[in-house]
Coordinates of C-alpha atoms and ligand atoms in Angstrom, one line a residue:
X25 CA 14.8 47.6 -47.1
X26 CA 16.6 44.5 -45.7
X27 CA 17.1 41.4 -47.8
X28 CA 14.9 38.5 -47.0
X29 CA 16.9 36.3 -49.2
X30 CA 20.2 35.2 -47.1
X31 CA 22.4 34.9 -50.2
X32 CA 21.6 38.4 -51.7
X33 CA 22.1 39.9 -48.2
X34 CA 25.5 38.3 -48.0
X35 CA 26.3 39.4 -51.6
X36 CA 25.7 42.9 -50.7
X37 CA 27.8 42.9 -47.7
X38 CA 30.6 41.5 -49.9
X39 CA 30.0 44.1 -52.8
X40 CA 30.4 46.8 -50.2
X41 CA 33.6 45.5 -48.5
X42 CA 35.2 45.1 -52.0
X43 CA 34.3 48.4 -53.1
X44 CA 35.0 50.6 -50.2
X45 CA 33.7 54.3 -50.3
X46 CA 31.8 53.8 -53.5
X47 CA 28.3 55.0 -52.2
X48 CA 26.7 55.5 -55.5
X49 CA 27.6 52.2 -56.7
X50 CA 26.3 50.6 -53.5
X51 CA 23.1 52.3 -54.1
X52 CA 22.8 51.5 -57.7
X53 CA 23.8 47.6 -56.9
X54 CA 21.5 47.3 -53.9
X55 CA 18.5 48.6 -56.0
X56 CA 18.9 46.0 -58.6
X57 CA 19.6 43.2 -56.2
X58 CA 16.4 44.1 -54.1
X59 CA 14.4 43.9 -57.2
X60 CA 15.8 40.4 -58.2
X61 CA 15.0 38.7 -54.9
X62 CA 11.6 37.0 -56.6
X63 CA 13.6 36.4 -59.6
X64 CA 16.5 34.2 -57.9
X65 CA 14.1 32.4 -55.9
X66 CA 12.1 31.2 -58.9
X67 CA 15.5 30.5 -60.9
X68 CA 18.2 29.2 -58.6
X69 CA 20.6 28.7 -61.6
X70 CA 21.5 32.5 -61.5
X71 CA 22.9 31.8 -58.0
X72 CA 24.5 28.6 -58.9
X73 CA 26.2 29.8 -62.1
X74 CA 27.4 32.8 -60.0
X75 CA 25.7 35.2 -62.7
X76 CA 25.2 37.8 -59.8
X77 CA 28.6 37.7 -58.6
X78 CA 29.9 38.1 -62.2
X79 CA 27.3 41.0 -62.9
X80 CA 28.5 43.2 -60.2
X81 CA 32.1 42.9 -61.1
X82 CA 33.3 45.0 -64.2
X83 CA 35.0 42.8 -67.0
X84 CA 37.4 45.6 -67.2
X85 CA 38.5 48.9 -65.6
X86 CA 40.9 51.3 -67.4
X87 CA 42.4 54.2 -65.3
X88 CA 44.7 56.4 -66.7
X89 CA 46.5 59.8 -66.5
X90 CA 45.5 62.7 -68.6
X91 CA 48.2 65.4 -68.8
X92 CA 47.3 68.6 -70.8
X93 CA 48.5 72.2 -71.1
X94 CA 46.2 75.2 -70.2
X95 CA 46.3 78.5 -72.0
X96 CA 48.8 79.9 -69.6
X97 CA 51.4 77.1 -70.5
X98 CA 50.8 75.6 -67.1
X99 CA 51.0 71.5 -67.1
X100 CA 47.7 70.1 -65.6
X101 CA 46.8 66.5 -64.7
X102 CA 43.3 64.9 -64.7
X103 CA 42.3 61.1 -64.1
X104 CA 40.5 59.4 -67.0
X105 CA 38.3 56.2 -66.6
X106 CA 36.5 53.6 -68.6
X107 CA 34.6 50.9 -67.0
X108 CA 33.9 48.1 -69.4
X109 CA 31.1 46.5 -67.5
X110 CA 29.3 43.8 -69.5
X111 CA 29.6 42.6 -72.9
X112 CA 27.0 39.7 -72.8
X113 CA 24.7 41.0 -75.2
X114 CA 26.8 43.3 -77.3
X115 CA 30.0 45.7 -77.3
X116 CA 30.3 47.8 -74.4
X117 CA 28.2 51.1 -74.8
X118 CA 27.8 54.2 -72.5
X119 CA 28.7 58.0 -72.4
X120 CA 31.7 59.8 -71.2
X121 CA 31.2 62.3 -68.3
X122 CA 33.4 65.2 -67.6
X123 CA 32.7 66.6 -64.2
X124 CA 34.8 67.5 -61.0
X125 CA 32.8 64.9 -58.9
X126 CA 33.8 62.1 -61.2
X127 CA 35.8 59.3 -59.5
X128 CA 35.7 55.5 -59.9
X129 CA 32.5 54.8 -57.8
X130 CA 30.4 57.3 -60.1
X131 CA 31.6 55.6 -63.3
X132 CA 31.1 52.1 -61.8
X133 CA 27.6 53.1 -60.7
X134 CA 26.8 54.6 -64.3
X135 CA 28.3 51.6 -66.1
X136 CA 26.3 49.0 -63.9
X137 CA 23.0 51.0 -64.6
X138 CA 24.1 51.0 -68.2
X139 CA 23.8 47.2 -68.7
X140 CA 20.3 47.0 -67.7
X141 CA 19.1 50.2 -69.7
X142 CA 20.9 49.0 -72.6
X143 CA 19.3 45.6 -72.5
X144 CA 15.8 46.9 -72.1
X145 CA 16.2 48.9 -75.4
X146 CA 16.0 45.5 -76.9
X147 CA 19.1 46.4 -79.2
X148 CA 22.4 44.5 -78.9
X149 CA 24.6 46.5 -76.8
X150 CA 26.6 46.1 -73.7
X151 CA 27.1 48.2 -70.6
X152 CA 30.0 50.6 -70.0
X153 CA 30.7 54.0 -69.0
X154 CA 33.7 56.7 -68.9
X155 CA 34.8 60.0 -68.1
X156 CA 37.3 62.2 -66.0
X157 CA 37.4 64.8 -63.1
X158 CA 38.0 67.5 -65.8
X159 CA 35.7 70.5 -65.6
X160 CA 35.0 71.9 -69.2
X161 CA 33.3 74.7 -67.4
X162 CA 35.1 78.3 -67.7
X163 CA 37.9 76.4 -70.0
X164 CA 38.6 77.8 -73.6
X165 CA 37.8 75.9 -76.5
X166 CA 41.4 75.1 -77.2
X167 CA 42.0 73.9 -73.7
X168 CA 39.1 71.6 -74.2
X169 CA 40.4 70.5 -77.3
X170 CA 44.1 69.9 -75.9
X171 CA 42.3 67.9 -73.0
X172 CA 40.1 65.8 -75.2
X173 CA 43.3 64.9 -77.4
X174 CA 45.0 63.7 -74.3
X175 CA 42.4 61.8 -73.1
X176 CA 41.7 59.9 -76.4
X177 CA 45.4 59.2 -76.8
X178 CA 45.1 56.8 -74.2
X179 CA 41.4 55.7 -74.4
X180 CA 41.8 55.1 -78.1
X181 CA 43.8 51.8 -77.3
X182 CA 40.7 50.5 -75.4
X183 CA 37.7 51.1 -77.9
X184 CA 36.5 50.3 -81.3
X185 CA 33.4 50.0 -83.3
X186 CA 33.1 46.2 -82.2
X187 CA 34.6 46.6 -78.8
X188 CA 33.4 49.8 -77.0
X189 CA 31.6 52.7 -78.6
X190 CA 31.5 55.7 -76.0
X191 CA 29.1 58.8 -76.2
X192 CA 28.3 61.8 -74.5
X193 CA 27.1 62.7 -70.9
X194 CA 27.4 65.5 -68.6
X195 CA 29.9 67.8 -69.8
X196 CA 30.5 66.0 -73.1
X197 CA 28.1 67.6 -75.9
X198 CA 28.9 67.6 -79.6
X199 CA 32.1 70.2 -79.1
X200 CA 34.1 67.5 -77.0
X201 CA 32.7 64.5 -79.2
X202 CA 34.0 66.4 -82.3
X203 CA 37.6 66.8 -80.7
X204 CA 37.6 63.1 -79.3
X205 CA 36.6 61.6 -82.6
X206 CA 39.4 63.9 -84.5
X207 CA 42.1 62.4 -82.4
X208 CA 40.8 58.7 -82.6
X209 CA 40.6 59.4 -86.5
X210 CA 44.2 60.7 -86.5
X211 CA 45.9 58.0 -84.1
X212 CA 44.1 55.1 -85.9
X213 CA 43.8 56.4 -89.6
X214 CA 40.4 54.9 -89.5
X215 CA 37.0 56.6 -90.0
X216 CA 34.6 54.4 -88.0
X217 CA 31.6 54.7 -86.1
X218 CA 33.6 54.4 -82.6
X219 CA 31.9 57.1 -80.9
X220 CA 28.0 58.3 -81.1
X221 CA 26.6 61.8 -80.7
X222 CA 28.7 62.9 -83.6
X223 CA 27.4 66.0 -85.7
X224 CA 25.6 65.2 -88.9
X225 CA 28.5 66.3 -90.9
X226 CA 30.6 63.3 -90.0
X227 CA 28.4 60.4 -89.4
X228 CA 25.8 61.5 -86.6
X229 CA 22.2 60.6 -86.5
X230 CA 19.5 62.9 -86.8
X231 CA 17.2 63.0 -83.6
X232 CA 20.2 61.9 -81.4
X233 CA 20.5 65.3 -79.7
X234 CA 16.8 65.4 -78.9
X235 CA 16.7 61.6 -78.1
X236 CA 16.9 61.4 -74.5
X237 CA 14.5 64.3 -73.6
X238 CA 12.0 63.0 -76.3
X239 CA 12.4 59.4 -75.2
X240 CA 11.8 60.6 -71.5
X241 CA 8.4 62.1 -72.6
X242 CA 7.3 59.2 -74.9
X243 CA 8.0 56.9 -71.9
X244 CA 6.2 59.3 -69.5
X245 CA 3.3 59.7 -72.0
X246 CA 2.9 55.9 -72.2
X247 CA 3.0 55.6 -68.2
X248 CA 0.3 58.5 -68.2
X249 CA -1.8 56.9 -70.8
X250 CA -1.9 53.5 -69.2
X251 CA -3.4 55.3 -66.3
X252 CA -5.8 57.2 -68.0
X253 CA -4.1 60.6 -68.1
X254 CA -1.7 62.4 -70.5
X255 CA 0.6 65.5 -70.7
X256 CA -2.3 67.6 -72.1
X257 CA -2.8 70.7 -70.0
X258 CA -0.4 69.8 -67.2
X259 CA 2.3 71.8 -65.4
X260 CA 5.8 70.3 -65.5
X261 CA 8.8 70.9 -63.6
X262 CA 12.2 69.9 -64.9
X263 CA 15.5 70.3 -63.3
X264 CA 18.7 70.8 -65.1
X265 CA 19.2 72.8 -68.6
X266 CA 21.4 70.6 -70.4
X267 CA 20.8 68.3 -73.1
X268 CA 18.2 66.2 -71.6
X269 CA 16.3 69.0 -69.8
X270 CA 16.0 71.0 -73.0
X271 CA 14.6 68.4 -75.2
X272 CA 12.3 67.1 -72.6
X273 CA 11.1 70.7 -72.5
X274 CA 10.5 70.7 -76.1
X275 CA 8.7 67.4 -76.4
X276 CA 6.4 67.8 -73.1
X277 CA 5.3 71.3 -74.8
X278 CA 4.6 69.8 -77.7
X279 CA 2.5 67.2 -76.2
X280 CA 0.4 69.9 -74.4
X281 CA 2.0 70.6 -71.3
X282 CA 3.3 73.8 -69.9
X283 CA 7.0 73.6 -68.4
X284 CA 7.5 76.2 -65.9
X285 CA 10.8 75.7 -64.3
X286 CA 14.6 74.7 -65.1
X287 CA 17.9 74.9 -63.4
X288 CA 21.5 74.5 -63.4
X289 CA 23.9 73.7 -60.5
X290 CA 23.7 77.3 -59.1
X291 CA 20.0 78.1 -59.0
X292 CA 16.5 77.6 -60.6
X293 CA 14.3 79.7 -62.7
X294 CA 10.4 79.7 -62.3
X295 CA 8.4 81.3 -65.1
X296 CA 4.8 81.0 -64.6
X297 CA 3.6 81.7 -68.1
X298 CA 5.8 78.7 -69.5
X299 CA 9.6 78.5 -70.1
X300 CA 11.1 80.4 -73.2
X301 CA 13.1 77.6 -74.7
X302 CA 14.4 79.4 -77.6
X303 CA 16.1 81.7 -75.0
X304 CA 17.4 78.7 -72.8
X305 CA 18.7 77.2 -75.9
X306 CA 20.7 80.2 -76.7
X307 CA 21.9 80.8 -73.3
X308 CA 23.0 77.2 -72.4
X309 CA 23.8 75.7 -76.2
X310 CA 25.3 78.6 -77.7
X311 CA 26.5 81.0 -75.2
X312 CA 27.3 78.8 -72.3
X313 CA 25.9 81.0 -69.8
X314 CA 24.0 80.4 -66.4
X315 CA 20.4 80.0 -66.1
X316 CA 20.0 83.1 -64.1
X317 CA 20.7 85.3 -67.0
X318 CA 16.9 84.1 -68.3
X319 CA 15.4 86.9 -66.0
X320 CA 17.2 89.6 -67.6
X321 CA 15.1 89.0 -70.8
X322 CA 11.9 88.0 -68.7
X323 CA 12.0 90.1 -65.8
X324 CA 8.5 88.6 -64.5
X325 CA 10.1 85.2 -64.1
X326 CA 11.9 84.3 -60.6
X327 CA 15.4 83.1 -60.2
X328 CA 16.3 81.5 -57.0
X329 CA 19.6 80.4 -55.7
X330 CA 20.3 76.6 -55.0
X331 CA 18.8 73.7 -57.0
X332 CA 16.8 71.8 -54.3
X333 CA 13.9 74.4 -53.9
X334 CA 12.8 73.5 -57.5
X335 CA 10.8 70.7 -56.1
X336 CA 8.8 73.1 -54.1
X337 CA 7.0 74.6 -57.1
X338 CA 3.4 73.0 -57.4
X339 CA 3.1 70.7 -60.4
X340 CA 1.5 67.7 -62.2
X341 CA 4.5 66.1 -63.5
X342 CA 8.3 66.3 -62.3
X343 CA 10.9 65.3 -64.6
X344 CA 14.5 65.3 -62.7
X345 CA 17.1 65.9 -65.4
X346 CA 20.3 67.2 -63.9
X347 CA 22.2 64.6 -61.8
X348 CA 22.4 61.8 -59.2
X349 CA 20.5 62.0 -55.9
X350 CA 19.2 65.6 -56.6
X351 CA 15.5 64.4 -55.7
X352 CA 15.5 63.6 -51.8
X353 CA 12.6 62.3 -49.6
X354 CA 11.9 65.8 -48.4
X355 CA 11.4 67.1 -52.2
X356 CA 9.4 63.7 -52.6
X357 CA 7.1 65.1 -49.7
X358 CA 6.7 68.5 -51.3
X359 CA 5.7 67.1 -54.7
X360 CA 3.2 64.8 -53.2
X361 CA 1.7 67.8 -51.1
X362 CA 1.4 69.9 -54.1
X363 CA -0.7 67.1 -56.1
X364 CA 2.1 65.6 -58.4
X365 CA 0.8 62.7 -60.2
X366 CA 3.9 61.4 -62.0
X367 CA 7.9 61.5 -61.5
X368 CA 10.0 60.3 -64.4
X369 CA 13.8 60.3 -64.3
X370 CA 15.6 61.8 -67.0
X371 CA 19.1 61.9 -65.1
X372 CA 20.6 58.7 -64.0
X373 CA 19.4 57.9 -60.4
X374 CA 18.3 61.4 -59.6
X375 CA 16.1 60.0 -56.9
X376 CA 17.4 58.9 -53.7
X377 CA 16.0 55.4 -52.4
X378 CA 13.8 57.2 -49.7
X379 CA 12.3 59.5 -52.2
X380 CA 11.4 56.6 -54.5
X381 CA 9.7 54.8 -51.7
X382 CA 7.8 57.8 -50.6
X383 CA 6.7 58.6 -54.1
X384 CA 5.4 54.8 -54.8
X385 CA 3.9 54.7 -51.3
X386 CA 1.9 57.8 -52.4
X387 CA 0.7 56.3 -55.6
X388 CA 2.8 58.8 -57.6
X389 CA 3.5 57.1 -61.0
X390 CA 7.3 56.6 -61.0
X391 CA 9.6 55.9 -64.2
X392 CA 13.1 54.9 -63.1
X393 CA 16.1 56.3 -65.2
X394 CA 17.0 52.9 -66.5
X395 CA 13.8 52.8 -68.6
X396 CA 12.8 56.2 -69.0
X397 CA 16.2 57.8 -70.1
X398 CA 17.0 54.8 -72.2
X399 CA 16.1 56.9 -75.6
X400 CA 19.6 58.3 -75.9
X401 CA 21.5 55.0 -75.9
X402 CA 18.8 53.4 -78.0
X403 CA 19.4 56.1 -80.6
X404 CA 23.0 56.0 -80.4
X405 CA 22.5 52.4 -81.4
X406 CA 20.9 53.5 -84.3
X407 CA 23.6 56.0 -85.2
X408 CA 25.8 52.6 -85.0
X409 CA 23.4 50.9 -87.4
X410 CA 23.5 53.9 -89.8
X411 CA 27.1 54.2 -89.5
X412 CA 27.6 50.4 -90.4
X413 CA 25.5 50.6 -93.4
X414 CA 27.1 53.9 -94.5
X415 CA 23.8 55.8 -94.6
X416 CA 21.6 58.1 -92.9
X417 CA 18.0 57.9 -92.0
X418 CA 15.4 60.9 -92.0
X419 CA 14.5 62.5 -88.7
X420 CA 10.9 61.0 -88.7
X421 CA 12.3 57.6 -89.2
X422 CA 14.6 57.9 -86.3
X423 CA 11.9 59.7 -84.1
X424 CA 9.3 56.9 -84.8
X425 CA 11.8 54.1 -83.8
X426 CA 12.5 56.1 -80.8
X427 CA 8.8 56.3 -79.8
X428 CA 8.5 52.5 -80.4
X429 CA 11.2 51.7 -78.5
X430 CA 10.2 53.7 -75.5
X431 CA 6.7 52.4 -75.6
X432 CA 8.0 48.9 -75.7
X433 CA 10.2 49.6 -72.6
X434 CA 7.4 50.7 -70.8
X435 CA 5.1 47.5 -71.6
X436 CA 7.9 45.2 -71.0
X437 CA 8.8 46.7 -67.6
X438 CA 5.1 46.9 -66.8
X439 CA 4.7 43.2 -67.7
X440 CA 7.6 42.1 -65.7
X441 CA 6.5 43.9 -62.6
X442 CA 3.0 42.2 -63.0
X443 CA 4.6 38.9 -63.7
X444 CA 6.5 39.1 -60.4
X445 CA 3.5 40.3 -58.5
X446 CA 4.7 43.7 -58.1
X447 CA 2.1 45.4 -60.4
X448 CA 2.9 49.1 -61.1
X449 CA 6.3 49.0 -59.7
X450 CA 8.2 50.0 -62.8
X451 CA 11.6 50.1 -60.7
X452 CA 11.4 46.3 -60.3
X453 CA 9.9 45.6 -63.4
X454 CA 12.7 47.7 -65.4
X455 CA 15.3 46.1 -63.2
X456 CA 14.0 42.4 -63.9
X457 CA 13.3 43.0 -67.6
X458 CA 16.7 44.3 -68.2
X459 CA 18.4 41.5 -66.0
X460 CA 16.9 38.5 -67.6
X461 CA 18.2 39.1 -71.0
X462 CA 21.6 39.5 -69.9
X463 CA 21.7 36.8 -67.4
X464 CA 20.2 34.4 -69.7
X465 CA 23.2 35.4 -72.4
X466 CA 25.6 34.9 -69.6
X467 CA 24.5 31.5 -68.6
X468 CA 24.8 30.5 -72.6
X469 CA 28.1 31.8 -72.9
X470 CA 29.5 29.8 -69.9
X471 CA 31.7 31.1 -67.1
X472 CA 33.5 33.8 -68.6
Ligands
NDP12 P1 24.5 68.2 -69.7 O1 25.9 68.5 -69.4 O2 24.2 68.8 -71.0 O3 23.6 69.0 -68.6 C1 23.7 68.8 -67.2 C2 22.8 69.6 -66.3 O4 22.5 69.1 -65.3 C3 23.4 71.2 -66.4 O5 22.1 72.1 -66.4 C4 24.2 71.0 -65.0 O6 24.0 72.4 -64.8 C5 23.0 70.4 -64.1 N1 24.0 69.6 -63.0 C6 25.2 68.8 -63.5 N2 25.6 68.6 -62.4 C7 25.0 69.0 -61.3 C8 25.0 68.9 -60.0 N3 26.1 68.4 -59.3 N4 24.3 69.6 -59.3 C9 23.1 70.5 -60.0 N5 22.9 70.4 -61.2 C10 23.8 69.7 -62.0 O7 24.1 66.9 -69.2 P2 22.9 65.9 -70.0 O8 21.7 66.7 -70.1 O9 23.4 65.1 -71.0 O10 22.7 64.7 -68.7 C11 22.1 65.2 -67.4 C12 21.5 63.9 -66.8 O11 21.0 63.0 -67.8 C13 22.7 62.9 -66.2 O12 22.4 62.3 -65.1 C14 23.0 62.0 -67.5 O13 24.0 61.0 -66.8 C15 21.6 61.6 -67.8 N6 21.6 60.9 -69.3 C16 22.1 61.7 -70.3 C17 21.9 61.3 -71.5 C18 22.1 61.9 -72.9 O14 22.0 61.4 -73.8 N7 22.9 63.0 -72.7 C19 21.5 59.9 -71.8 C20 20.9 59.2 -70.5 C21 21.0 59.8 -69.3 P3 25.6 73.2 -64.7 O15 25.7 73.6 -66.0 O16 25.5 74.3 -63.6 O17 26.6 72.1 -64.4

């Protein structure tokens, strides 16, 4: 889409020129700016006060060397990042990603998205993101520990429970959070809620592990119900087999659906009888094995090399929960051809702009990541609240709060879309609703 608004068109050109080669960041910004066309036309003050120029420029980018020693005694060097994007409505909050594909453009795209997502939760958290090009896959626990300690030695200078509170993301689960927390505490001699996604033994919240996947299903359920449907009796395809995919599978099944496929970065499994989730949890969470091992236990299921083919499986609901740009236009066409009625994003920016356009044109209900996967960060904010009051809430209480938050996000995104004459367009609705709170806070705080 081309911008009709000249100011936005020129701003987009400037962003591309100032951030060369960062295509994921350009993609994320373009989508938001496109949604904001009717907003800036109605509210010229956002342009006059430079709110958009300020919003697309991170408040701070920290980039550092992470040296560590592997089990053979060889010195290795990775790169660490923390992008503190926007603190207008609260301290920076967002996960850490450890994956070889990580570079500044990926962290900036994720940090930028996080601003709007965090705003949508209704909780007082700003946007940030971090990570490293370190690959935990195939490393021993000791190597992961040494890496995390080195990473935190630098990161600890820039974070704090009132400044910036990182969490997990791809490649950063409870093992990594444990090592990072231990090192932070050792350096600062302070036991504080500086990270979320902690284990229950040392300040974690019940339901945080489940939150993103559960929240995705609560959001999708609200969207389906608003259109006279539900998960009951539906066939669901979910990509990925990490934290988000596993707990989305669990909740979708609880809500009456049958999940028939999961994947990892090598390939996907199709089990028409419904995925055996206990087995997947054992393979992925305990043994850290590949998803193809599933067919050793269930020989009637199929394993296919390559991840993209997963979208050719006939389903009613598709939940991409692996990584960015994993669902392209060709995949969207297959989903529509096979009668899919809803797509909701568990991963961050998993659908390409062309795929989103195709799905929306073909009346597939579409739940964008910023809204649909906000349950993880929302529950992280609930973990922060529990840490502040030195207390812990029951699973049921946190889960109920999560469900309420996700239903509110759905209704706010839906209402914003309607208010700006884009009824049913939750991409625009989520971007607008997320933007307004942050933009108004920025206006009130002056040019900072
Ligand atoms: P995990 O590391 O637990 O799992 C990631 C899954 O995605 C794995 O199955 C992994 O396969 C697969 N994957 C990763 N990279 C690729 C790739 N390049 N191509 C194909 N598959 C890939 O991460 P999470 O489940 O935590 O995160 C998944 C997505 O959800 C990410 O986009 C993340 O940003 C987003 N998200 C996560 C939240 C959370 O609370 N955890 C909150 C909000 C969003 P393999 O094992 O082979 O690498």
